[in-house]
GROMACS .gro file of C-alpha atoms in nm:
model
  482
    1UNK     CA    1   2.155   0.997   1.664
    2UNK     CA    2   2.494   0.877   1.576
    3UNK     CA    3   2.781   1.077   1.454
    4UNK     CA    4   3.077   1.065   1.210
    5UNK     CA    5   3.266   0.883   1.470
    6UNK     CA    6   3.055   0.566   1.425
    7UNK     CA    7   3.057   0.544   1.051
    8UNK     CA    8   3.282   0.226   1.045
    9UNK     CA    9   2.987   0.013   1.173
   10UNK     CA   10   2.819   0.007   0.796
   11UNK     CA   11   2.665  -0.341   0.876
   12UNK     CA   12   2.451  -0.199   1.142
   13UNK     CA   13   2.334   0.052   0.909
   14UNK     CA   14   2.286  -0.207   0.646
   15UNK     CA   15   2.065  -0.426   0.887
   16UNK     CA   16   1.844  -0.117   0.986
   17UNK     CA   17   1.781  -0.019   0.586
   18UNK     CA   18   1.707  -0.382   0.521
   19UNK     CA   19   1.430  -0.382   0.783
   20UNK     CA   20   1.277  -0.034   0.643
   21UNK     CA   21   1.303  -0.148   0.276
   22UNK     CA   22   1.140  -0.476   0.359
   23UNK     CA   23   0.833  -0.335   0.540
   24UNK     CA   24   0.807  -0.089   0.242
   25UNK     CA   25   0.832  -0.376  -0.026
   26UNK     CA   26   0.548  -0.571   0.149
   27UNK     CA   27   0.309  -0.304   0.147
   28UNK     CA   28   0.330  -0.275  -0.234
   29UNK     CA   29   0.163  -0.590  -0.286
   30UNK     CA   30   0.003  -0.712   0.046
   31UNK     CA   31  -0.327  -0.589  -0.006
   32UNK     CA   32  -0.359  -0.723  -0.366
   33UNK     CA   33  -0.478  -1.084  -0.259
   34UNK     CA   34  -0.730  -0.923  -0.020
   35UNK     CA   35  -0.899  -0.695  -0.243
   36UNK     CA   36  -1.204  -0.924  -0.276
   37UNK     CA   37  -1.213  -0.949   0.098
   38UNK     CA   38  -1.190  -0.568   0.142
   39UNK     CA   39  -1.455  -0.503  -0.103
   40UNK     CA   40  -1.702  -0.766   0.079
   41UNK     CA   41  -1.623  -0.654   0.446
   42UNK     CA   42  -1.649  -0.284   0.368
   43UNK     CA   43  -1.944  -0.314   0.126
   44UNK     CA   44  -1.798  -0.134  -0.164
   45UNK     CA   45  -1.772  -0.194  -0.539
   46UNK     CA   46  -1.499  -0.335  -0.718
   47UNK     CA   47  -1.430  -0.029  -0.919
   48UNK     CA   48  -1.384   0.166  -0.568
   49UNK     CA   49  -1.155  -0.107  -0.402
   50UNK     CA   50  -0.929  -0.079  -0.669
   51UNK     CA   51  -0.834   0.252  -0.550
   52UNK     CA   52  -0.672   0.094  -0.235
   53UNK     CA   53  -0.408  -0.005  -0.504
   54UNK     CA   54  -0.418   0.291  -0.712
   55UNK     CA   55  -0.407   0.554  -0.425
   56UNK     CA   56  -0.079   0.397  -0.290
   57UNK     CA   57   0.056   0.388  -0.643
   58UNK     CA   58  -0.024   0.754  -0.725
   59UNK     CA   59   0.121   0.868  -0.389
   60UNK     CA   60   0.449   0.643  -0.404
   61UNK     CA   61   0.490   0.792  -0.776
   62UNK     CA   62   0.483   1.145  -0.655
   63UNK     CA   63   0.686   1.116  -0.311
   64UNK     CA   64   0.943   0.908  -0.437
   65UNK     CA   65   1.155   1.149  -0.648
   66UNK     CA   66   1.065   1.428  -0.402
   67UNK     CA   67   1.160   1.256  -0.087
   68UNK     CA   68   1.469   1.169  -0.271
   69UNK     CA   69   1.569   1.510  -0.353
   70UNK     CA   70   1.466   1.652  -0.019
   71UNK     CA   71   1.695   1.381   0.129
   72UNK     CA   72   1.989   1.516  -0.081
   73UNK     CA   73   1.917   1.865   0.047
   74UNK     CA   74   1.844   1.818   0.424
   75UNK     CA   75   2.026   1.472   0.480
   76UNK     CA   76   1.911   1.142   0.397
   77UNK     CA   77   1.918   0.995   0.746
   78UNK     CA   78   1.660   1.292   0.884
   79UNK     CA   79   1.431   1.225   0.575
   80UNK     CA   80   1.447   0.858   0.601
   81UNK     CA   81   1.323   0.885   0.980
   82UNK     CA   82   1.046   1.106   0.840
   83UNK     CA   83   0.973   0.863   0.566
   84UNK     CA   84   0.929   0.560   0.790
   85UNK     CA   85   0.737   0.746   1.027
   86UNK     CA   86   0.494   0.839   0.760
   87UNK     CA   87   0.482   0.465   0.661
   88UNK     CA   88   0.382   0.400   0.992
   89UNK     CA   89   0.094   0.661   1.032
   90UNK     CA   90  -0.044   0.531   0.700
   91UNK     CA   91  -0.040   0.170   0.847
   92UNK     CA   92  -0.217   0.295   1.173
   93UNK     CA   93  -0.481   0.464   0.951
   94UNK     CA   94  -0.528   0.177   0.729
   95UNK     CA   95  -0.543  -0.078   1.019
   96UNK     CA   96  -0.809   0.107   1.197
   97UNK     CA   97  -1.018   0.174   0.914
   98UNK     CA   98  -1.368   0.068   0.873
   99UNK     CA   99  -1.470   0.219   0.581
  100UNK     CA  100  -1.320   0.198   0.217
  101UNK     CA  101  -1.251   0.577   0.220
  102UNK     CA  102  -1.045   0.589   0.531
  103UNK     CA  103  -0.849   0.290   0.402
  104UNK     CA  104  -0.767   0.456   0.084
  105UNK     CA  105  -0.657   0.767   0.278
  106UNK     CA  106  -0.436   0.543   0.485
  107UNK     CA  107  -0.285   0.374   0.169
  108UNK     CA  108  -0.224   0.738   0.021
  109UNK     CA  109  -0.015   0.831   0.321
  110UNK     CA  110   0.169   0.500   0.306
  111UNK     CA  111   0.275   0.612  -0.051
  112UNK     CA  112   0.500   0.864   0.106
  113UNK     CA  113   0.727   0.558   0.187
  114UNK     CA  114   0.842   0.551  -0.165
  115UNK     CA  115   1.104   0.775  -0.049
  116UNK     CA  116   1.231   0.488   0.134
  117UNK     CA  117   1.430   0.336  -0.175
  118UNK     CA  118   1.634   0.633  -0.283
  119UNK     CA  119   1.735   0.742   0.054
  120UNK     CA  120   1.845   0.397   0.119
  121UNK     CA  121   2.051   0.382  -0.180
  122UNK     CA  122   2.199   0.740  -0.090
  123UNK     CA  123   2.295   0.638   0.258
  124UNK     CA  124   2.474   0.323   0.129
  125UNK     CA  125   2.658   0.561  -0.122
  126UNK     CA  126   2.743   0.770   0.166
  127UNK     CA  127   2.867   0.533   0.420
  128UNK     CA  128   2.982   0.201   0.289
  129UNK     CA  129   3.335   0.120   0.165
  130UNK     CA  130   3.376   0.145  -0.217
  131UNK     CA  131   3.430  -0.236  -0.252
  132UNK     CA  132   3.115  -0.317  -0.070
  133UNK     CA  133   2.863  -0.083  -0.264
  134UNK     CA  134   2.772  -0.306  -0.556
  135UNK     CA  135   2.682  -0.578  -0.304
  136UNK     CA  136   2.496  -0.369  -0.065
  137UNK     CA  137   2.278  -0.181  -0.329
  138UNK     CA  138   2.205  -0.502  -0.507
  139UNK     CA  139   2.082  -0.666  -0.216
  140UNK     CA  140   1.856  -0.374  -0.118
  141UNK     CA  141   1.739  -0.347  -0.483
  142UNK     CA  142   1.647  -0.707  -0.466
  143UNK     CA  143   1.461  -0.677  -0.150
  144UNK     CA  144   1.210  -0.435  -0.326
  145UNK     CA  145   1.125  -0.700  -0.557
  146UNK     CA  146   1.154  -0.979  -0.321
  147UNK     CA  147   0.905  -0.813  -0.056
  148UNK     CA  148   0.664  -0.763  -0.342
  149UNK     CA  149   0.656  -1.137  -0.418
  150UNK     CA  150   0.644  -1.221  -0.036
  151UNK     CA  151   0.365  -0.972   0.021
  152UNK     CA  152   0.152  -1.202  -0.226
  153UNK     CA  153   0.276  -1.510  -0.065
  154UNK     CA  154   0.218  -1.422   0.315
  155UNK     CA  155  -0.097  -1.228   0.252
  156UNK     CA  156  -0.305  -1.543   0.246
  157UNK     CA  157  -0.181  -1.684   0.577
  158UNK     CA  158  -0.234  -1.345   0.732
  159UNK     CA  159  -0.584  -1.310   0.614
  160UNK     CA  160  -0.670  -1.655   0.738
  161UNK     CA  161  -0.533  -1.668   1.071
  162UNK     CA  162  -0.511  -1.301   1.179
  163UNK     CA  163  -0.767  -1.103   0.966
  164UNK     CA  164  -0.757  -0.800   0.743
  165UNK     CA  165  -0.623  -0.533   0.956
  166UNK     CA  166  -0.316  -0.727   1.061
  167UNK     CA  167  -0.195  -0.671   0.687
  168UNK     CA  168  -0.119  -0.317   0.819
  169UNK     CA  169  -0.033  -0.394   1.182
  170UNK     CA  170   0.268  -0.590   1.092
  171UNK     CA  171   0.415  -0.351   0.860
  172UNK     CA  172   0.332  -0.073   1.120
  173UNK     CA  173   0.567  -0.259   1.382
  174UNK     CA  174   0.852  -0.300   1.142
  175UNK     CA  175   0.847   0.068   1.017
  176UNK     CA  176   0.836   0.204   1.350
  177UNK     CA  177   1.131  -0.009   1.466
  178UNK     CA  178   1.313   0.075   1.170
  179UNK     CA  179   1.229   0.463   1.218
  180UNK     CA  180   1.363   0.443   1.590
  181UNK     CA  181   1.681   0.261   1.476
  182UNK     CA  182   1.739   0.503   1.203
  183UNK     CA  183   1.740   0.780   1.439
  184UNK     CA  184   1.982   0.625   1.690
  185UNK     CA  185   2.198   0.408   1.459
  186UNK     CA  186   2.256   0.555   1.100
  187UNK     CA  187   2.490   0.858   1.063
  188UNK     CA  188   2.396   1.186   0.951
  189UNK     CA  189   2.465   1.261   0.582
  190UNK     CA  190   2.787   1.378   0.485
  191UNK     CA  191   2.683   1.482   0.135
  192UNK     CA  192   2.433   1.753   0.089
  193UNK     CA  193   2.312   1.941  -0.230
  194UNK     CA  194   2.250   2.317  -0.096
  195UNK     CA  195   1.909   2.424  -0.237
  196UNK     CA  196   1.553   2.412  -0.197
  197UNK     CA  197   1.248   2.257  -0.353
  198UNK     CA  198   1.074   2.420  -0.653
  199UNK     CA  199   0.712   2.425  -0.542
  200UNK     CA  200   0.602   2.471  -0.887
  201UNK     CA  201   0.799   2.210  -1.040
  202UNK     CA  202   0.694   1.974  -0.750
  203UNK     CA  203   0.324   2.051  -0.831
  204UNK     CA  204   0.365   1.998  -1.210
  205UNK     CA  205   0.534   1.666  -1.125
  206UNK     CA  206   0.241   1.550  -0.916
  207UNK     CA  207  -0.023   1.705  -1.175
  208UNK     CA  208   0.127   1.499  -1.466
  209UNK     CA  209   0.185   1.176  -1.266
  210UNK     CA  210  -0.167   1.166  -1.133
  211UNK     CA  211  -0.326   1.276  -1.454
  212UNK     CA  212  -0.130   1.006  -1.676
  213UNK     CA  213  -0.156   0.730  -1.411
  214UNK     CA  214  -0.518   0.764  -1.353
  215UNK     CA  215  -0.575   0.757  -1.722
  216UNK     CA  216  -0.371   0.419  -1.746
  217UNK     CA  217  -0.529   0.254  -1.423
  218UNK     CA  218  -0.877   0.329  -1.548
  219UNK     CA  219  -0.833   0.259  -1.924
  220UNK     CA  220  -0.937  -0.097  -1.886
  221UNK     CA  221  -1.275   0.017  -1.734
  222UNK     CA  222  -1.333   0.331  -1.937
  223UNK     CA  223  -1.195   0.189  -2.245
  224UNK     CA  224  -0.838   0.291  -2.402
  225UNK     CA  225  -1.000   0.526  -2.667
  226UNK     CA  226  -1.291   0.675  -2.430
  227UNK     CA  227  -1.318   1.044  -2.402
  228UNK     CA  228  -1.208   1.053  -2.049
  229UNK     CA  229  -0.908   0.844  -2.111
  230UNK     CA  230  -0.768   1.034  -2.415
  231UNK     CA  231  -0.856   1.358  -2.242
  232UNK     CA  232  -0.660   1.284  -1.894
  233UNK     CA  233  -0.385   1.106  -2.095
  234UNK     CA  234  -0.344   1.397  -2.317
  235UNK     CA  235  -0.370   1.631  -2.018
  236UNK     CA  236  -0.070   1.422  -1.854
  237UNK     CA  237   0.132   1.458  -2.168
  238UNK     CA  238   0.103   1.834  -2.193
  239UNK     CA  239   0.159   1.883  -1.827
  240UNK     CA  240   0.485   1.636  -1.857
  241UNK     CA  241   0.617   1.870  -2.127
  242UNK     CA  242   0.561   2.190  -1.928
  243UNK     CA  243   0.716   2.027  -1.625
  244UNK     CA  244   1.015   1.956  -1.828
  245UNK     CA  245   1.047   2.290  -1.946
  246UNK     CA  246   1.013   2.425  -1.569
  247UNK     CA  247   1.257   2.205  -1.472
  248UNK     CA  248   1.508   2.339  -1.715
  249UNK     CA  249   1.450   2.700  -1.620
  250UNK     CA  250   1.435   2.693  -1.221
  251UNK     CA  251   1.749   2.741  -1.028
  252UNK     CA  252   1.665   2.442  -0.788
  253UNK     CA  253   1.475   2.180  -0.988
  254UNK     CA  254   1.315   1.866  -0.849
  255UNK     CA  255   1.490   1.649  -1.082
  256UNK     CA  256   1.796   1.786  -1.291
  257UNK     CA  257   1.722   1.725  -1.676
  258UNK     CA  258   2.091   1.744  -1.708
  259UNK     CA  259   2.121   1.445  -1.505
  260UNK     CA  260   1.844   1.262  -1.666
  261UNK     CA  261   2.044   1.299  -1.992
  262UNK     CA  262   2.362   1.115  -1.877
  263UNK     CA  263   2.356   0.799  -2.103
  264UNK     CA  264   2.392   0.567  -1.800
  265UNK     CA  265   2.068   0.714  -1.668
  266UNK     CA  266   1.841   0.752  -1.938
  267UNK     CA  267   1.918   0.397  -2.073
  268UNK     CA  268   1.877   0.236  -1.725
  269UNK     CA  269   1.554   0.436  -1.686
  270UNK     CA  270   1.428   0.311  -2.037
  271UNK     CA  271   1.523  -0.049  -1.921
  272UNK     CA  272   1.338  -0.003  -1.565
  273UNK     CA  273   1.032   0.112  -1.756
  274UNK     CA  274   1.015  -0.210  -1.954
  275UNK     CA  275   1.078  -0.412  -1.655
  276UNK     CA  276   0.801  -0.251  -1.461
  277UNK     CA  277   0.572  -0.349  -1.704
  278UNK     CA  278   0.664  -0.720  -1.666
  279UNK     CA  279   0.727  -0.733  -1.294
  280UNK     CA  280   0.424  -0.570  -1.182
  281UNK     CA  281   0.195  -0.735  -1.442
  282UNK     CA  282   0.335  -1.112  -1.356
  283UNK     CA  283   0.269  -1.038  -0.982
  284UNK     CA  284  -0.083  -0.918  -1.032
  285UNK     CA  285  -0.197  -1.177  -1.298
  286UNK     CA  286  -0.007  -1.503  -1.218
  287UNK     CA  287  -0.198  -1.557  -0.904
  288UNK     CA  288  -0.517  -1.501  -1.076
  289UNK     CA  289  -0.416  -1.731  -1.355
  290UNK     CA  290  -0.346  -2.022  -1.097
  291UNK     CA  291  -0.658  -1.943  -0.904
  292UNK     CA  292  -0.904  -1.974  -1.231
  293UNK     CA  293  -1.110  -2.291  -1.172
  294UNK     CA  294  -1.005  -2.610  -1.366
  295UNK     CA  295  -1.335  -2.598  -1.521
  296UNK     CA  296  -1.248  -2.316  -1.743
  297UNK     CA  297  -0.996  -2.548  -1.916
  298UNK     CA  298  -0.690  -2.417  -1.754
  299UNK     CA  299  -0.570  -2.300  -1.419
  300UNK     CA  300  -0.524  -2.486  -1.094
  301UNK     CA  301  -0.815  -2.413  -0.876
  302UNK     CA  302  -0.569  -2.274  -0.654
  303UNK     CA  303  -0.681  -2.077  -0.303
  304UNK     CA  304  -0.531  -1.738  -0.214
  305UNK     CA  305  -0.292  -1.922  -0.002
  306UNK     CA  306  -0.193  -2.198  -0.241
  307UNK     CA  307  -0.143  -1.916  -0.544
  308UNK     CA  308   0.119  -1.786  -0.328
  309UNK     CA  309   0.325  -2.075  -0.335
  310UNK     CA  310   0.375  -2.044  -0.706
  311UNK     CA  311   0.544  -1.718  -0.659
  312UNK     CA  312   0.796  -1.867  -0.405
  313UNK     CA  313   1.085  -1.946  -0.671
  314UNK     CA  314   1.057  -1.599  -0.811
  315UNK     CA  315   1.100  -1.453  -0.454
  316UNK     CA  316   1.381  -1.674  -0.368
  317UNK     CA  317   1.548  -1.641  -0.694
  318UNK     CA  318   1.552  -1.266  -0.665
  319UNK     CA  319   1.667  -1.282  -0.308
  320UNK     CA  320   1.991  -1.499  -0.360
  321UNK     CA  321   2.085  -1.338  -0.682
  322UNK     CA  322   2.054  -1.006  -0.508
  323UNK     CA  323   2.307  -1.125  -0.250
  324UNK     CA  324   2.558  -1.209  -0.523
  325UNK     CA  325   2.492  -0.951  -0.773
  326UNK     CA  326   2.782  -0.755  -0.625
  327UNK     CA  327   3.025  -1.024  -0.712
  328UNK     CA  328   2.843  -1.099  -1.056
  329UNK     CA  329   2.875  -0.707  -1.136
  330UNK     CA  330   3.242  -0.714  -1.035
  331UNK     CA  331   3.308  -1.041  -1.271
  332UNK     CA  332   3.117  -0.955  -1.548
  333UNK     CA  333   3.010  -0.595  -1.525
  334UNK     CA  334   2.667  -0.437  -1.438
  335UNK     CA  335   2.573  -0.374  -1.818
  336UNK     CA  336   2.613  -0.750  -1.909
  337UNK     CA  337   2.402  -0.832  -1.587
  338UNK     CA  338   2.118  -0.638  -1.707
  339UNK     CA  339   2.140  -0.785  -2.067
  340UNK     CA  340   2.136  -1.144  -1.927
  341UNK     CA  341   1.876  -1.059  -1.679
  342UNK     CA  342   1.657  -0.933  -1.920
  343UNK     CA  343   1.706  -1.219  -2.162
  344UNK     CA  344   1.662  -1.480  -1.872
  345UNK     CA  345   1.326  -1.304  -1.749
  346UNK     CA  346   1.201  -1.292  -2.100
  347UNK     CA  347   1.243  -1.697  -2.128
  348UNK     CA  348   1.033  -1.692  -1.810
  349UNK     CA  349   0.731  -1.503  -1.994
  350UNK     CA  350   0.768  -1.718  -2.294
  351UNK     CA  351   0.739  -2.031  -2.073
  352UNK     CA  352   0.413  -1.886  -1.903
  353UNK     CA  353   0.279  -1.803  -2.238
  354UNK     CA  354   0.346  -2.136  -2.395
  355UNK     CA  355   0.379  -2.410  -2.135
  356UNK     CA  356   0.149  -2.371  -1.827
  357UNK     CA  357  -0.067  -2.691  -1.809
  358UNK     CA  358   0.119  -2.841  -1.535
  359UNK     CA  359   0.231  -2.711  -1.181
  360UNK     CA  360   0.588  -2.760  -1.249
  361UNK     CA  361   0.593  -2.547  -1.556
  362UNK     CA  362   0.470  -2.259  -1.360
  363UNK     CA  363   0.753  -2.313  -1.089
  364UNK     CA  364   1.006  -2.321  -1.375
  365UNK     CA  365   0.886  -2.019  -1.536
  366UNK     CA  366   0.883  -1.840  -1.180
  367UNK     CA  367   1.233  -1.934  -1.106
  368UNK     CA  368   1.338  -1.805  -1.433
  369UNK     CA  369   1.177  -1.446  -1.367
  370UNK     CA  370   1.319  -1.456  -1.018
  371UNK     CA  371   1.662  -1.499  -1.150
  372UNK     CA  372   1.623  -1.254  -1.430
  373UNK     CA  373   1.458  -0.961  -1.261
  374UNK     CA  374   1.673  -1.003  -0.928
  375UNK     CA  375   1.990  -0.997  -1.162
  376UNK     CA  376   1.884  -0.697  -1.379
  377UNK     CA  377   1.729  -0.491  -1.105
  378UNK     CA  378   2.031  -0.517  -0.860
  379UNK     CA  379   2.261  -0.421  -1.151
  380UNK     CA  380   2.047  -0.129  -1.247
  381UNK     CA  381   2.032   0.031  -0.920
  382UNK     CA  382   2.429  -0.018  -0.924
  383UNK     CA  383   2.465   0.169  -1.270
  384UNK     CA  384   2.233   0.459  -1.150
  385UNK     CA  385   2.399   0.515  -0.835
  386UNK     CA  386   2.745   0.493  -0.991
  387UNK     CA  387   2.643   0.740  -1.274
  388UNK     CA  388   2.572   1.055  -1.060
  389UNK     CA  389   2.744   1.241  -0.803
  390UNK     CA  390   2.672   1.148  -0.446
  391UNK     CA  391   2.471   1.460  -0.362
  392UNK     CA  392   2.237   1.350  -0.628
  393UNK     CA  393   2.197   0.979  -0.542
  394UNK     CA  394   1.861   1.020  -0.394
  395UNK     CA  395   1.672   1.190  -0.679
  396UNK     CA  396   1.836   0.984  -0.943
  397UNK     CA  397   1.723   0.659  -0.768
  398UNK     CA  398   1.389   0.799  -0.712
  399UNK     CA  399   1.318   0.876  -1.051
  400UNK     CA  400   1.431   0.532  -1.161
  401UNK     CA  401   1.196   0.373  -0.919
  402UNK     CA  402   0.923   0.626  -1.014
  403UNK     CA  403   0.958   0.523  -1.390
  404UNK     CA  404   0.954   0.163  -1.302
  405UNK     CA  405   0.625   0.219  -1.121
  406UNK     CA  406   0.500   0.393  -1.427
  407UNK     CA  407   0.570   0.120  -1.617
  408UNK     CA  408   0.392  -0.116  -1.385
  409UNK     CA  409   0.093   0.111  -1.403
  410UNK     CA  410   0.105   0.071  -1.776
  411UNK     CA  411   0.181  -0.310  -1.777
  412UNK     CA  412  -0.110  -0.374  -1.560
  413UNK     CA  413  -0.358  -0.174  -1.765
  414UNK     CA  414  -0.271  -0.329  -2.086
  415UNK     CA  415  -0.238  -0.679  -1.929
  416UNK     CA  416  -0.602  -0.626  -1.802
  417UNK     CA  417  -0.735  -0.527  -2.151
  418UNK     CA  418  -0.551  -0.821  -2.329
  419UNK     CA  419  -0.662  -1.089  -2.070
  420UNK     CA  420  -1.044  -0.964  -2.043
  421UNK     CA  421  -1.061  -0.921  -2.448
  422UNK     CA  422  -1.224  -1.245  -2.469
  423UNK     CA  423  -1.425  -1.386  -2.171
  424UNK     CA  424  -1.593  -1.736  -2.123
  425UNK     CA  425  -1.968  -1.815  -2.028
  426UNK     CA  426  -1.828  -1.867  -1.681
  427UNK     CA  427  -1.729  -1.524  -1.660
  428UNK     CA  428  -1.357  -1.613  -1.649
  429UNK     CA  429  -1.119  -1.491  -1.909
  430UNK     CA  430  -1.029  -1.716  -2.198
  431UNK     CA  431  -0.690  -1.909  -2.191
  432UNK     CA  432  -0.584  -1.712  -2.498
  433UNK     CA  433  -0.584  -1.392  -2.317
  434UNK     CA  434  -0.329  -1.493  -2.070
  435UNK     CA  435  -0.119  -1.655  -2.348
  436UNK     CA  436  -0.130  -1.336  -2.541
  437UNK     CA  437  -0.066  -1.118  -2.210
  438UNK     CA  438   0.239  -1.329  -2.102
  439UNK     CA  439   0.382  -1.299  -2.465
  440UNK     CA  440   0.328  -0.935  -2.459
  441UNK     CA  441   0.552  -0.926  -2.154
  442UNK     CA  442   0.807  -1.139  -2.332
  443UNK     CA  443   0.805  -0.864  -2.623
  444UNK     CA  444   0.871  -0.606  -2.369
  445UNK     CA  445   1.164  -0.766  -2.251
  446UNK     CA  446   1.306  -0.825  -2.590
  447UNK     CA  447   1.292  -0.436  -2.601
  448UNK     CA  448   1.457  -0.429  -2.268
  449UNK     CA  449   1.766  -0.646  -2.396
  450UNK     CA  450   1.801  -0.394  -2.699
  451UNK     CA  451   1.774  -0.106  -2.461
  452UNK     CA  452   2.037  -0.269  -2.228
  453UNK     CA  453   2.283  -0.279  -2.506
  454UNK     CA  454   2.279   0.095  -2.511
  455UNK     CA  455   2.403   0.139  -2.158
  456UNK     CA  456   2.749   0.271  -2.162
  457UNK     CA  457   3.007   0.011  -2.048
  458UNK     CA  458   3.158   0.055  -1.697
  459UNK     CA  459   3.498  -0.017  -1.549
  460UNK     CA  460   3.570  -0.159  -1.221
  461UNK     CA  461   3.704   0.199  -1.107
  462UNK     CA  462   3.427   0.370  -0.903
  463UNK     CA  463   3.578   0.714  -0.916
  464UNK     CA  464   3.582   0.694  -1.277
  465UNK     CA  465   3.225   0.669  -1.280
  466UNK     CA  466   3.190   0.967  -1.063
  467UNK     CA  467   3.427   1.173  -1.276
  468UNK     CA  468   3.221   1.078  -1.602
  469UNK     CA  469   2.898   1.178  -1.428
  470UNK     CA  470   3.028   1.504  -1.284
  471UNK     CA  471   3.177   1.593  -1.629
  472UNK     CA  472   2.827   1.561  -1.781
  473UNK     CA  473   2.689   1.786  -1.508
  474UNK     CA  474   2.907   2.089  -1.564
  475UNK     CA  475   2.875   2.349  -1.816
  476UNK     CA  476   3.105   2.277  -2.134
  477UNK     CA  477   3.118   1.898  -2.013
  478UNK     CA  478   3.011   1.652  -2.256
  479UNK     CA  479   2.707   1.401  -2.223
  480UNK     CA  480   2.872   1.126  -2.446
  481UNK     CA  481   3.097   1.053  -2.150
  482UNK     CA  482   2.932   0.745  -1.951
   0.00000   0.00000   0.00000
């Protein structure tokens, strides 16, 4: 474990964080192309196998803000080690699973790793020179999206040459190494937020997230207006209201509602929700589109491996834009980057909707999405980190990631319903379903552009951001300051 004397070596810290974040990001999507294989090899139903994804999603939604808050209290380095070890344990359970029940349990344990992202942002905020913050945060933010795309690309070759269980052994080695390196190389947190976790608030957070996300995830199967869907969704909304009321009353909230009211926070959270709808949906349904047999009148009859190649421009675009996001933000401002990124990604969805007959058209759309999503995600992360005091970086970043995940769940559910609304006699969705689905995603980005315009303009002076945030958090402070 390092001491404060070693803080100058922030590049080592960054390398360790990249390894841990990359492993977590891979696990978000690595199993999606393998669901059919899992269903067959573990002799289960399609409805049951979807819980391999849903269990991870639910667990990550709960633990992302909670682990971020615990890191703010106990120290981000300590909690980062624990989070990475939880990812490792979950990966071992999943890798050794021979029944779908055990695999789902392993995936739920892996979901604790959702805390990696807010903890990484907090460590960067604590350790990096001010002039390096934007670039480092942008790169880490881009890595989450890059990892999601990379998971879809490499899943096919891993399945084909190594087998199903290596989808979990490879991340296990990465997270275990990252945990050891974090313990020995990452400095202890200099910023702490004294307090404790409110158990009642944490339980209510878990309850409304589970109710709402299960309702949205199962709605395409149950029906959006089915009694179960409406009842569970209604329960989730009621519990959400109760949770907010409790958070406003307790002395040690999991999520400070005053912080959530800061203009730079709530506007970025709204954009994150809309972006989550698009990013998760395109990563889930674009491979299905290109895998559709040409006999359906569209699609490319692509194999699992080949379908991943269509996502390479998206992944590469996100990575390189993330690398230069700090310079872009310094030159044009993070708000402008979010607006432009939203518009560019919207163009990508429009291309997918209207021009998808040739492979090169898919590659162009994928590249536009890579540039747009990478630019906006990196800039949003910078804006969130800069908008709040250092001792609330973890929970603020965690809620932003959480809201993006909720958007992804909503988007996937709505997209599934749109795409499957009209089926061909062959059993494949009609082409119009995909066209309408991609146009729905384009419409979401239009609202994202509008929401991004309300993000408070920022200045290059980092301390001014902190002063504004702290003013908004103290009694008598005005929340109109951005």
